[in-house]
C-alpha positions as YAML, in Angstrom:
chain: A
units: angstrom
residues:
- id: 1
  name: UNK
  ca: [-28.54, 15.15, -32.36]
- id: 2
  name: UNK
  ca: [-25.64, 17.14, -30.38]
- id: 3
  name: UNK
  ca: [-26.66, 20.02, -27.87]
- id: 4
  name: UNK
  ca: [-24.70, 23.05, -28.65]
- id: 5
  name: UNK
  ca: [-22.64, 24.18, -25.27]
- id: 6
  name: UNK
  ca: [-20.84, 27.15, -24.92]
- id: 7
  name: UNK
  ca: [-17.51, 27.23, -23.38]
- id: 8
  name: UNK
  ca: [-16.26, 30.43, -21.40]
- id: 9
  name: UNK
  ca: [-13.05, 28.94, -19.97]
- id: 10
  name: UNK
  ca: [-9.52, 28.81, -22.80]
- id: 11
  name: UNK
  ca: [-8.87, 26.35, -20.11]
- id: 12
  name: UNK
  ca: [-11.60, 24.20, -21.00]
- id: 13
  name: UNK
  ca: [-10.55, 20.63, -21.73]
- id: 14
  name: UNK
  ca: [-13.13, 19.99, -23.49]
- id: 15
  name: UNK
  ca: [-10.79, 22.58, -26.08]
- id: 16
  name: UNK
  ca: [-7.65, 20.74, -26.00]
- id: 17
  name: UNK
  ca: [-7.76, 19.54, -29.87]
- id: 18
  name: UNK
  ca: [-7.49, 23.02, -30.80]
- id: 19
  name: UNK
  ca: [-4.76, 24.71, -28.59]
- id: 20
  name: UNK
  ca: [-1.50, 25.94, -29.95]
- id: 21
  name: UNK
  ca: [-3.14, 25.36, -34.23]
- id: 22
  name: UNK
  ca: [-0.31, 27.57, -35.27]
- id: 23
  name: UNK
  ca: [2.46, 25.78, -33.75]
- id: 24
  name: UNK
  ca: [3.30, 23.69, -36.33]
- id: 25
  name: UNK
  ca: [6.34, 21.67, -34.26]
- id: 26
  name: UNK
  ca: [3.73, 20.66, -31.56]
- id: 27
  name: UNK
  ca: [1.20, 20.06, -34.32]
- id: 28
  name: UNK
  ca: [3.07, 17.78, -36.25]
- id: 29
  name: UNK
  ca: [3.69, 15.68, -33.59]
- id: 30
  name: UNK
  ca: [0.99, 15.64, -31.88]
- id: 31
  name: UNK
  ca: [-1.63, 15.03, -34.19]
- id: 32
  name: UNK
  ca: [-0.91, 11.66, -35.83]
- id: 33
  name: UNK
  ca: [0.11, 10.44, -32.51]
- id: 34
  name: UNK
  ca: [-3.44, 11.31, -31.14]
- id: 35
  name: UNK
  ca: [-4.94, 10.28, -34.30]
- id: 36
  name: UNK
  ca: [-6.77, 13.57, -35.06]
- id: 37
  name: UNK
  ca: [-7.21, 16.38, -38.08]
- id: 38
  name: UNK
  ca: [-8.37, 19.63, -37.62]
- id: 39
  name: UNK
  ca: [-10.87, 20.97, -40.81]
- id: 40
  name: UNK
  ca: [-11.17, 24.43, -41.37]
- id: 41
  name: UNK
  ca: [-14.39, 26.36, -42.44]
- id: 42
  name: UNK
  ca: [-17.77, 25.10, -43.91]
- id: 43
  name: UNK
  ca: [-16.82, 23.43, -47.05]
- id: 44
  name: UNK
  ca: [-13.76, 21.65, -45.91]
- id: 45
  name: UNK
  ca: [-15.79, 20.16, -42.68]
- id: 46
  name: UNK
  ca: [-18.92, 19.12, -44.65]
- id: 47
  name: UNK
  ca: [-15.81, 17.61, -47.16]
- id: 48
  name: UNK
  ca: [-14.58, 15.87, -44.25]
- id: 49
  name: UNK
  ca: [-17.67, 14.12, -43.50]
- id: 50
  name: UNK
  ca: [-18.92, 13.55, -46.93]
- id: 51
  name: UNK
  ca: [-15.60, 11.46, -47.05]
- id: 52
  name: UNK
  ca: [-16.32, 9.52, -44.47]
- id: 53
  name: UNK
  ca: [-14.13, 10.88, -40.93]
- id: 54
  name: UNK
  ca: [-16.16, 10.56, -37.82]
- id: 55
  name: UNK
  ca: [-15.82, 14.06, -35.95]
- id: 56
  name: UNK
  ca: [-14.83, 14.17, -32.79]
- id: 57
  name: UNK
  ca: [-15.34, 17.39, -32.13]
- id: 58
  name: UNK
  ca: [-16.81, 20.53, -33.14]
- id: 59
  name: UNK
  ca: [-15.55, 24.80, -32.53]
- id: 60
  name: UNK
  ca: [-18.39, 27.63, -33.38]
- id: 61
  name: UNK
  ca: [-19.14, 30.99, -33.37]
- id: 62
  name: UNK
  ca: [-22.52, 32.11, -32.47]
- id: 63
  name: UNK
  ca: [-23.23, 33.22, -35.86]
- id: 64
  name: UNK
  ca: [-22.28, 30.04, -37.60]
- id: 65
  name: UNK
  ca: [-24.49, 27.94, -35.58]
- id: 66
  name: UNK
  ca: [-27.18, 28.39, -38.77]
- id: 67
  name: UNK
  ca: [-24.59, 27.84, -41.45]
- id: 68
  name: UNK
  ca: [-23.65, 24.58, -40.19]
- id: 69
  name: UNK
  ca: [-27.49, 23.21, -38.46]
- id: 70
  name: UNK
  ca: [-27.90, 20.27, -41.02]
- id: 71
  name: UNK
  ca: [-23.99, 19.03, -39.53]
- id: 72
  name: UNK
  ca: [-24.63, 20.15, -35.98]
- id: 73
  name: UNK
  ca: [-28.26, 17.87, -36.61]
- id: 74
  name: UNK
  ca: [-26.42, 14.59, -37.76]
- id: 75
  name: UNK
  ca: [-23.30, 14.88, -35.48]
- id: 76
  name: UNK
  ca: [-22.83, 12.44, -32.70]
- id: 77
  name: UNK
  ca: [-19.80, 14.69, -31.67]
- id: 78
  name: UNK
  ca: [-20.23, 17.32, -28.82]
- id: 79
  name: UNK
  ca: [-20.40, 21.08, -30.34]
- id: 80
  name: UNK
  ca: [-18.96, 23.34, -28.00]
- id: 81
  name: UNK
  ca: [-19.71, 27.42, -28.91]
- id: 82
  name: UNK
  ca: [-17.05, 30.08, -28.49]
- id: 83
  name: UNK
  ca: [-16.68, 33.52, -28.27]
- id: 84
  name: UNK
  ca: [-14.63, 34.85, -31.65]
- id: 85
  name: UNK
  ca: [-12.09, 36.41, -28.99]
- id: 86
  name: UNK
  ca: [-12.00, 32.58, -26.60]
- id: 87
  name: UNK
  ca: [-11.38, 31.08, -30.16]
- id: 88
  name: UNK
  ca: [-8.03, 32.86, -30.91]
- id: 89
  name: UNK
  ca: [-6.74, 32.43, -27.36]
- id: 90
  name: UNK
  ca: [-7.12, 28.89, -27.90]
- id: 91
  name: UNK
  ca: [-6.01, 28.42, -31.81]
- id: 92
  name: UNK
  ca: [-3.35, 31.14, -31.44]
- id: 93
  name: UNK
  ca: [-5.18, 32.83, -34.67]
- id: 94
  name: UNK
  ca: [-8.21, 34.61, -35.52]
- id: 95
  name: UNK
  ca: [-10.61, 32.25, -36.68]
- id: 96
  name: UNK
  ca: [-12.08, 34.13, -39.78]
- id: 97
  name: UNK
  ca: [-14.20, 31.63, -41.21]
- id: 98
  name: UNK
  ca: [-15.75, 30.94, -38.02]
- id: 99
  name: UNK
  ca: [-16.21, 26.63, -37.75]
- id: 100
  name: UNK
  ca: [-13.42, 24.28, -36.93]
- id: 101
  name: UNK
  ca: [-13.84, 20.69, -36.51]
- id: 102
  name: UNK
  ca: [-11.45, 17.91, -35.18]
- id: 103
  name: UNK
  ca: [-11.36, 14.85, -37.16]
- id: 104
  name: UNK
  ca: [-10.46, 10.60, -36.27]
- id: 105
  name: UNK
  ca: [-7.82, 10.00, -39.02]
- id: 106
  name: UNK
  ca: [-8.32, 6.71, -40.93]
- id: 107
  name: UNK
  ca: [-5.53, 3.93, -41.44]
- id: 108
  name: UNK
  ca: [-2.82, 5.38, -43.82]
- id: 109
  name: UNK
  ca: [-2.92, 2.47, -47.12]
- id: 110
  name: UNK
  ca: [0.24, 0.90, -48.27]
- id: 111
  name: UNK
  ca: [1.78, 2.03, -51.39]
- id: 112
  name: UNK
  ca: [0.24, -1.21, -53.36]
- id: 113
  name: UNK
  ca: [-2.94, -0.32, -52.36]
- id: 114
  name: UNK
  ca: [-3.09, 3.20, -54.09]
- id: 115
  name: UNK
  ca: [-1.98, 2.57, -57.08]
- id: 116
  name: UNK
  ca: [-3.57, -0.82, -58.18]
- id: 117
  name: UNK
  ca: [-6.02, 0.36, -60.53]
- id: 118
  name: UNK
  ca: [-3.99, 3.81, -61.19]
- id: 119
  name: UNK
  ca: [-3.12, 4.85, -64.22]
- id: 120
  name: UNK
  ca: [-1.92, 8.77, -63.43]
- id: 121
  name: UNK
  ca: [0.13, 8.62, -59.82]
- id: 122
  name: UNK
  ca: [2.28, 11.59, -58.49]
- id: 123
  name: UNK
  ca: [5.89, 10.81, -56.13]
- id: 124
  name: UNK
  ca: [6.67, 14.05, -54.48]
- id: 125
  name: UNK
  ca: [10.03, 14.09, -52.61]
- id: 126
  name: UNK
  ca: [10.63, 16.47, -49.92]
- id: 127
  name: UNK
  ca: [7.66, 18.56, -49.75]
- id: 128
  name: UNK
  ca: [8.13, 20.16, -46.17]
- id: 129
  name: UNK
  ca: [5.74, 23.72, -47.20]
- id: 130
  name: UNK
  ca: [2.33, 22.34, -46.24]
- id: 131
  name: UNK
  ca: [0.34, 25.39, -48.33]
- id: 132
  name: UNK
  ca: [2.47, 23.68, -51.61]
- id: 133
  name: UNK
  ca: [1.38, 20.03, -50.61]
- id: 134
  name: UNK
  ca: [-2.12, 21.06, -50.40]
- id: 135
  name: UNK
  ca: [-2.01, 23.11, -53.76]
- id: 136
  name: UNK
  ca: [-0.41, 20.10, -55.46]
- id: 137
  name: UNK
  ca: [-3.31, 17.80, -53.78]
- id: 138
  name: UNK
  ca: [-6.09, 20.53, -55.37]
- id: 139
  name: UNK
  ca: [-4.15, 19.77, -59.02]
- id: 140
  name: UNK
  ca: [-4.06, 16.07, -58.59]
- id: 141
  name: UNK
  ca: [-7.88, 16.58, -57.79]
- id: 142
  name: UNK
  ca: [-8.79, 18.79, -60.32]
- id: 143
  name: UNK
  ca: [-6.50, 17.51, -63.54]
- id: 144
  name: UNK
  ca: [-7.73, 13.73, -62.92]
- id: 145
  name: UNK
  ca: [-4.47, 11.93, -60.76]
- id: 146
  name: UNK
  ca: [-5.25, 8.56, -59.56]
- id: 147
  name: UNK
  ca: [-3.58, 8.92, -56.48]
- id: 148
  name: UNK
  ca: [0.35, 10.48, -54.31]
- id: 149
  name: UNK
  ca: [3.22, 8.88, -52.84]
- id: 150
  name: UNK
  ca: [5.07, 10.83, -50.93]
- id: 151
  name: UNK
  ca: [8.33, 10.26, -49.70]
- id: 152
  name: UNK
  ca: [8.62, 9.68, -45.72]
- id: 153
  name: UNK
  ca: [10.33, 13.55, -45.22]
- id: 154
  name: UNK
  ca: [7.01, 14.70, -46.98]
- id: 155
  name: UNK
  ca: [4.66, 17.08, -44.91]
- id: 156
  name: UNK
  ca: [1.12, 15.16, -43.31]
- id: 157
  name: UNK
  ca: [-0.95, 16.06, -45.73]
- id: 158
  name: UNK
  ca: [-3.53, 16.32, -43.35]
- id: 159
  name: UNK
  ca: [-2.08, 19.63, -41.16]
- id: 160
  name: UNK
  ca: [-4.74, 22.12, -41.73]
- id: 161
  name: UNK
  ca: [-2.92, 24.48, -43.99]
- id: 162
  name: UNK
  ca: [-2.74, 21.72, -46.14]
- id: 163
  name: UNK
  ca: [-6.61, 20.67, -45.85]
- id: 164
  name: UNK
  ca: [-7.34, 24.30, -45.87]
- id: 165
  name: UNK
  ca: [-5.02, 25.20, -49.41]
- id: 166
  name: UNK
  ca: [-6.41, 22.21, -50.57]
- id: 167
  name: UNK
  ca: [-10.08, 22.96, -50.52]
- id: 168
  name: UNK
  ca: [-10.78, 19.39, -48.77]
- id: 169
  name: UNK
  ca: [-9.00, 17.59, -52.02]
- id: 170
  name: UNK
  ca: [-6.89, 15.36, -49.88]
- id: 171
  name: UNK
  ca: [-9.88, 14.08, -48.50]
- id: 172
  name: UNK
  ca: [-10.44, 12.67, -52.00]
- id: 173
  name: UNK
  ca: [-7.00, 11.82, -53.46]
- id: 174
  name: UNK
  ca: [-5.89, 8.82, -51.99]
- id: 175
  name: UNK
  ca: [-1.91, 9.02, -50.97]
- id: 176
  name: UNK
  ca: [0.58, 7.24, -49.30]
- id: 177
  name: UNK
  ca: [4.19, 6.91, -48.02]
- id: 178
  name: UNK
  ca: [6.90, 5.38, -49.74]
- id: 179
  name: UNK
  ca: [9.55, 3.59, -47.26]
- id: 180
  name: UNK
  ca: [12.17, 3.15, -47.24]
- id: 181
  name: UNK
  ca: [13.14, 6.15, -49.91]
- id: 182
  name: UNK
  ca: [13.87, 6.07, -52.38]
- id: 183
  name: UNK
  ca: [14.25, 1.99, -52.84]
- id: 184
  name: UNK
  ca: [10.53, 1.88, -52.91]
- id: 185
  name: UNK
  ca: [10.29, 3.66, -56.14]
- id: 186
  name: UNK
  ca: [11.13, 0.12, -57.18]
- id: 187
  name: UNK
  ca: [7.37, -0.68, -55.73]
- id: 188
  name: UNK
  ca: [6.18, 2.16, -58.08]
- id: 189
  name: UNK
  ca: [7.88, 0.63, -61.23]
- id: 190
  name: UNK
  ca: [7.06, -3.26, -60.46]
- id: 191
  name: UNK
  ca: [2.90, -1.95, -60.48]
- id: 192
  name: UNK
  ca: [4.09, -1.13, -64.54]
- id: 193
  name: UNK
  ca: [4.63, 2.59, -63.84]
- id: 194
  name: UNK
  ca: [7.45, 4.62, -66.01]
- id: 195
  name: UNK
  ca: [8.87, 6.91, -63.48]
- id: 196
  name: UNK
  ca: [8.76, 10.46, -64.86]
- id: 197
  name: UNK
  ca: [11.42, 12.69, -62.70]
- id: 198
  name: UNK
  ca: [10.32, 16.90, -63.28]
- id: 199
  name: UNK
  ca: [13.27, 18.65, -64.13]
- id: 200
  name: UNK
  ca: [15.05, 21.40, -65.63]
- id: 201
  name: UNK
  ca: [18.44, 20.04, -66.08]
- id: 202
  name: UNK
  ca: [19.15, 17.49, -69.17]
- id: 203
  name: UNK
  ca: [15.65, 16.53, -69.82]
- id: 204
  name: UNK
  ca: [13.17, 16.49, -72.78]
- id: 205
  name: UNK
  ca: [10.30, 18.58, -73.12]
- id: 206
  name: UNK
  ca: [6.67, 16.92, -72.10]
- id: 207
  name: UNK
  ca: [5.86, 17.46, -75.48]
- id: 208
  name: UNK
  ca: [8.72, 15.26, -77.00]
- id: 209
  name: UNK
  ca: [8.39, 12.56, -73.83]
- id: 210
  name: UNK
  ca: [4.22, 12.50, -74.71]
- id: 211
  name: UNK
  ca: [3.37, 11.22, -70.63]
- id: 212
  name: UNK
  ca: [-0.11, 10.99, -72.36]
- id: 213
  name: UNK
  ca: [0.33, 7.45, -74.30]
- id: 214
  name: UNK
  ca: [2.05, 5.71, -71.87]
- id: 215
  name: UNK
  ca: [-0.18, 2.73, -70.13]
- id: 216
  name: UNK
  ca: [0.66, 3.74, -66.54]
- id: 217
  name: UNK
  ca: [2.58, 7.41, -65.05]
- id: 218
  name: UNK
  ca: [3.58, 8.05, -62.35]
- id: 219
  name: UNK
  ca: [5.07, 11.98, -61.73]
- id: 220
  name: UNK
  ca: [8.32, 12.94, -59.59]
- id: 221
  name: UNK
  ca: [8.41, 16.31, -57.89]
- id: 222
  name: UNK
  ca: [11.03, 17.64, -55.53]
- id: 223
  name: UNK
  ca: [10.85, 20.54, -53.40]
- id: 224
  name: UNK
  ca: [10.37, 24.22, -53.93]
- id: 225
  name: UNK
  ca: [13.85, 25.64, -54.92]
- id: 226
  name: UNK
  ca: [16.00, 21.95, -54.21]
- id: 227
  name: UNK
  ca: [14.08, 19.67, -56.43]
- id: 228
  name: UNK
  ca: [14.94, 15.93, -56.67]
- id: 229
  name: UNK
  ca: [17.59, 14.47, -55.33]
- id: 230
  name: UNK
  ca: [20.32, 12.39, -57.31]
- id: 231
  name: UNK
  ca: [19.05, 9.31, -55.87]
- id: 232
  name: UNK
  ca: [15.84, 10.04, -56.57]
- id: 233
  name: UNK
  ca: [16.83, 11.36, -60.68]
- id: 234
  name: UNK
  ca: [18.48, 8.16, -60.84]
- id: 235
  name: UNK
  ca: [15.61, 6.26, -60.16]
- id: 236
  name: UNK
  ca: [13.51, 7.24, -62.46]
- id: 237
  name: UNK
  ca: [13.34, 5.83, -65.90]
- id: 238
  name: UNK
  ca: [13.17, 8.98, -67.62]
- id: 239
  name: UNK
  ca: [13.36, 12.87, -67.55]
- id: 240
  name: UNK
  ca: [11.38, 15.49, -68.41]
- id: 241
  name: UNK
  ca: [10.75, 19.46, -68.29]
- id: 242
  name: UNK
  ca: [7.94, 22.10, -68.38]
- id: 243
  name: UNK
  ca: [9.52, 24.73, -71.92]
- id: 244
  name: UNK
  ca: [10.56, 27.55, -70.26]
- id: 245
  name: UNK
  ca: [10.28, 31.35, -71.76]
- id: 246
  name: UNK
  ca: [11.05, 34.93, -71.42]
- id: 247
  name: UNK
  ca: [14.29, 33.23, -69.41]
- id: 248
  name: UNK
  ca: [12.56, 31.86, -66.72]
- id: 249
  name: UNK
  ca: [13.92, 28.77, -64.87]
- id: 250
  name: UNK
  ca: [11.50, 26.76, -63.10]
- id: 251
  name: UNK
  ca: [8.24, 27.43, -61.74]
- id: 252
  name: UNK
  ca: [6.81, 27.09, -58.25]
- id: 253
  name: UNK
  ca: [6.26, 23.65, -57.88]
- id: 254
  name: UNK
  ca: [2.52, 23.80, -56.93]
- id: 255
  name: UNK
  ca: [2.16, 25.26, -60.64]
- id: 256
  name: UNK
  ca: [5.32, 22.91, -61.75]
- id: 257
  name: UNK
  ca: [2.67, 19.98, -61.12]
- id: 258
  name: UNK
  ca: [-0.51, 21.16, -62.44]
- id: 259
  name: UNK
  ca: [0.68, 21.65, -65.86]
- id: 260
  name: UNK
  ca: [2.66, 18.27, -65.84]
- id: 261
  name: UNK
  ca: [-0.63, 16.97, -64.67]
- id: 262
  name: UNK
  ca: [-2.32, 18.19, -67.36]
- id: 263
  name: UNK
  ca: [0.24, 17.04, -70.08]
- id: 264
  name: UNK
  ca: [-0.83, 13.80, -68.46]
- id: 265
  name: UNK
  ca: [-4.11, 13.32, -68.51]
- id: 266
  name: UNK
  ca: [-5.57, 16.03, -70.78]
- id: 267
  name: UNK
  ca: [-2.99, 16.03, -73.41]
- id: 268
  name: UNK
  ca: [-4.25, 12.10, -74.54]
- id: 269
  name: UNK
  ca: [-7.91, 12.82, -74.52]
...
């Protein structure tokens, strides 16, 4: 059991993992380089631990000691207790969930490893918005996708905002980077997947394409607004679209992903 220790100095080096959490550029560089990520909130911390991630430390306000008592009892890492104002001073925002944990990253698997045994995967290109990325991971977990593959310029799934939006689903859906892009899409095709590019232009409706009948399907989605690049579209086997009404031409990429994930899975059950 780790004995909770009160910390009163925002410059205390024991709190270094939690400094400047709202500085996106700093955290994007620092967290992968130092092999850490931040889990925020009781449920996300528990899901990270349940997925086998090792805790480096935990930062709590006093009122959360009882709620996290069993986690503290099992923890080998230090547990720091701070006042809410100090937590805000260190992190840069009001930590209303009251509990943060610094976790160690696991080595990222190769694409071939996550494709082995998979039938339904999402392939994301240029997704730099952490909220959209987290929403897509949550939908992928809920709607039966086996893995997520990311272009090199996609955001970090373990960045705090992505983890929080996904409600910890980033811990349960295997993911890997596809490099070089888009040449590495050949790896997906060689694994027996048909590449379906989700785009409103020159595409078949999902109901016509019947992706649920494919032995293996990889749904390709691009960034909000821009969509898939010309090179990614050229690498696809087929273009598919979600039919729209009332003159709407597209959905938010997170919403579009959820609809497409359902179509490629549940429609065939």
